[in-house]
GROMACS .gro file of C-alpha atoms in nm:
model
   76
    1UNK     CA    1  17.473  16.985  13.145
    2UNK     CA    2  17.700  16.760  12.949
    3UNK     CA    3  17.572  16.663  12.602
    4UNK     CA    4  17.545  16.296  12.572
    5UNK     CA    5  17.430  16.264  12.209
    6UNK     CA    6  17.579  16.464  11.932
    7UNK     CA    7  17.420  16.279  11.636
    8UNK     CA    8  17.231  16.523  11.619
    9UNK     CA    9  17.217  16.695  11.966
   10UNK     CA   10  16.896  16.862  12.065
   11UNK     CA   11  17.087  17.187  12.055
   12UNK     CA   12  17.185  17.152  11.694
   13UNK     CA   13  16.824  17.073  11.590
   14UNK     CA   14  16.684  17.371  11.791
   15UNK     CA   15  16.951  17.604  11.635
   16UNK     CA   16  16.868  17.479  11.271
   17UNK     CA   17  16.486  17.537  11.332
   18UNK     CA   18  16.565  17.876  11.463
   19UNK     CA   19  16.779  17.949  11.172
   20UNK     CA   20  16.508  17.854  10.934
   21UNK     CA   21  16.252  18.065  11.103
   22UNK     CA   22  16.486  18.373  11.057
   23UNK     CA   23  16.457  18.358  10.689
   24UNK     CA   24  16.254  18.670  10.656
   25UNK     CA   25  16.496  18.874  10.856
   26UNK     CA   26  16.792  18.723  10.644
   27UNK     CA   27  16.625  18.810  10.326
   28UNK     CA   28  16.580  19.172  10.439
   29UNK     CA   29  16.963  19.183  10.476
   30UNK     CA   30  17.045  19.046  10.132
   31UNK     CA   31  17.196  19.318   9.892
   32UNK     CA   32  16.978  19.159   9.625
   33UNK     CA   33  16.756  18.869   9.548
   34UNK     CA   34  16.515  18.680   9.765
   35UNK     CA   35  16.450  18.355   9.931
   36UNK     CA   36  16.227  18.137   9.710
   37UNK     CA   37  16.248  17.809   9.921
   38UNK     CA   38  16.392  17.652  10.234
   39UNK     CA   39  16.444  17.294  10.320
   40UNK     CA   40  16.570  17.168  10.643
   41UNK     CA   41  16.718  16.841  10.732
   42UNK     CA   42  16.716  16.795  11.104
   43UNK     CA   43  16.766  16.413  11.145
   44UNK     CA   44  17.118  16.384  11.035
   45UNK     CA   45  17.455  16.410  11.244
   46UNK     CA   46  17.509  16.790  11.139
   47UNK     CA   47  17.155  16.932  11.065
   48UNK     CA   48  17.142  17.162  10.775
   49UNK     CA   49  16.905  17.451  10.649
   50UNK     CA   50  16.926  17.489  10.250
   51UNK     CA   51  16.805  17.803  10.127
   52UNK     CA   52  16.707  17.848   9.756
   53UNK     CA   53  16.764  18.202   9.644
   54UNK     CA   54  16.673  18.381   9.320
   55UNK     CA   55  16.915  18.678   9.228
   56UNK     CA   56  16.809  19.000   9.041
   57UNK     CA   57  16.873  18.833   8.707
   58UNK     CA   58  16.626  18.533   8.807
   59UNK     CA   59  16.910  18.284   8.846
   60UNK     CA   60  16.878  18.034   9.105
   61UNK     CA   61  17.128  17.967   9.371
   62UNK     CA   62  17.151  17.737   9.697
   63UNK     CA   63  17.317  17.814  10.019
   64UNK     CA   64  17.367  17.552  10.273
   65UNK     CA   65  17.399  17.625  10.648
   66UNK     CA   66  17.514  17.313  10.838
   67UNK     CA   67  17.503  17.325  11.202
   68UNK     CA   68  17.798  17.165  11.386
   69UNK     CA   69  17.829  17.142  11.765
   70UNK     CA   70  18.177  17.079  11.911
   71UNK     CA   71  18.207  16.806  12.178
   72UNK     CA   72  18.209  16.946  12.526
   73UNK     CA   73  18.572  17.014  12.635
   74UNK     CA   74  18.687  17.144  12.309
   75UNK     CA   75  18.538  17.499  12.383
   76UNK     CA   76  18.796  17.711  12.522
   0.00000   0.00000   0.00000
Protein backbone atom coordinates (compact mmCIF):
# COMPACT_ATOMS: atom_id res chain seq x y z
CA UNK A 1 0.00 0.00 0.00
CA UNK A 2 1.35 3.41 -0.94
CA UNK A 3 1.64 5.90 1.90
CA UNK A 4 -0.24 9.08 1.06
CA UNK A 5 0.41 11.09 4.20
CA UNK A 6 3.83 11.35 5.82
CA UNK A 7 3.16 14.23 8.19
CA UNK A 8 3.07 12.05 10.29
CA UNK A 9 2.25 8.71 8.73
CA UNK A 10 0.27 6.15 10.70
CA UNK A 11 3.31 3.87 10.53
CA UNK A 12 5.52 6.53 12.15
CA UNK A 13 2.99 7.09 14.94
CA UNK A 14 2.54 3.35 15.58
CA UNK A 15 6.29 2.86 15.65
CA UNK A 16 6.77 5.73 18.11
CA UNK A 17 4.06 4.32 20.40
CA UNK A 18 5.71 0.88 20.30
CA UNK A 19 9.11 2.43 21.07
CA UNK A 20 7.64 4.16 24.11
CA UNK A 21 6.15 0.87 25.34
CA UNK A 22 9.59 -0.77 25.08
CA UNK A 23 11.02 1.47 27.84
CA UNK A 24 11.25 -1.31 30.45
CA UNK A 25 13.18 -3.59 28.07
CA UNK A 26 15.47 -0.73 27.03
CA UNK A 27 16.15 0.16 30.67
CA UNK A 28 17.17 -3.45 31.34
CA UNK A 29 19.85 -3.11 28.64
CA UNK A 30 21.40 0.12 29.94
CA UNK A 31 24.88 -0.31 31.36
CA UNK A 32 23.89 2.00 34.20
CA UNK A 33 21.14 4.42 35.08
CA UNK A 34 17.40 4.24 34.70
CA UNK A 35 14.49 5.78 32.83
CA UNK A 36 12.75 8.36 35.03
CA UNK A 37 10.34 9.82 32.48
CA UNK A 38 9.09 9.47 28.93
CA UNK A 39 7.38 12.03 26.75
CA UNK A 40 6.03 11.24 23.31
CA UNK A 41 5.16 13.82 20.68
CA UNK A 42 3.09 12.01 18.08
CA UNK A 43 1.29 14.77 16.19
CA UNK A 44 4.32 16.30 14.50
CA UNK A 45 5.85 15.56 11.09
CA UNK A 46 8.50 13.26 12.58
CA UNK A 47 7.13 11.83 15.84
CA UNK A 48 9.55 11.59 18.72
CA UNK A 49 9.94 9.83 22.02
CA UNK A 50 11.98 11.67 24.65
CA UNK A 51 13.51 9.60 27.43
CA UNK A 52 14.62 11.29 30.65
CA UNK A 53 17.40 9.23 32.20
CA UNK A 54 19.22 9.37 35.51
CA UNK A 55 22.75 8.00 35.65
CA UNK A 56 24.55 6.35 38.57
CA UNK A 57 25.64 9.79 39.84
CA UNK A 58 22.02 11.05 39.84
CA UNK A 59 22.64 13.35 36.87
CA UNK A 60 19.69 13.82 34.52
CA UNK A 61 19.99 13.29 30.77
CA UNK A 62 17.63 13.31 27.79
CA UNK A 63 17.74 11.00 24.81
CA UNK A 64 15.49 11.85 21.87
CA UNK A 65 14.38 9.21 19.39
CA UNK A 66 12.85 10.77 16.29
CA UNK A 67 10.97 8.57 13.82
CA UNK A 68 11.46 9.45 10.15
CA UNK A 69 9.80 7.42 7.41
CA UNK A 70 11.35 7.77 3.97
CA UNK A 71 8.94 8.29 1.09
CA UNK A 72 8.00 5.24 -0.97
CA UNK A 73 10.43 4.68 -3.80
CA UNK A 74 13.50 5.77 -1.83
CA UNK A 75 13.84 2.39 -0.14
CA UNK A 76 16.14 0.22 -2.17
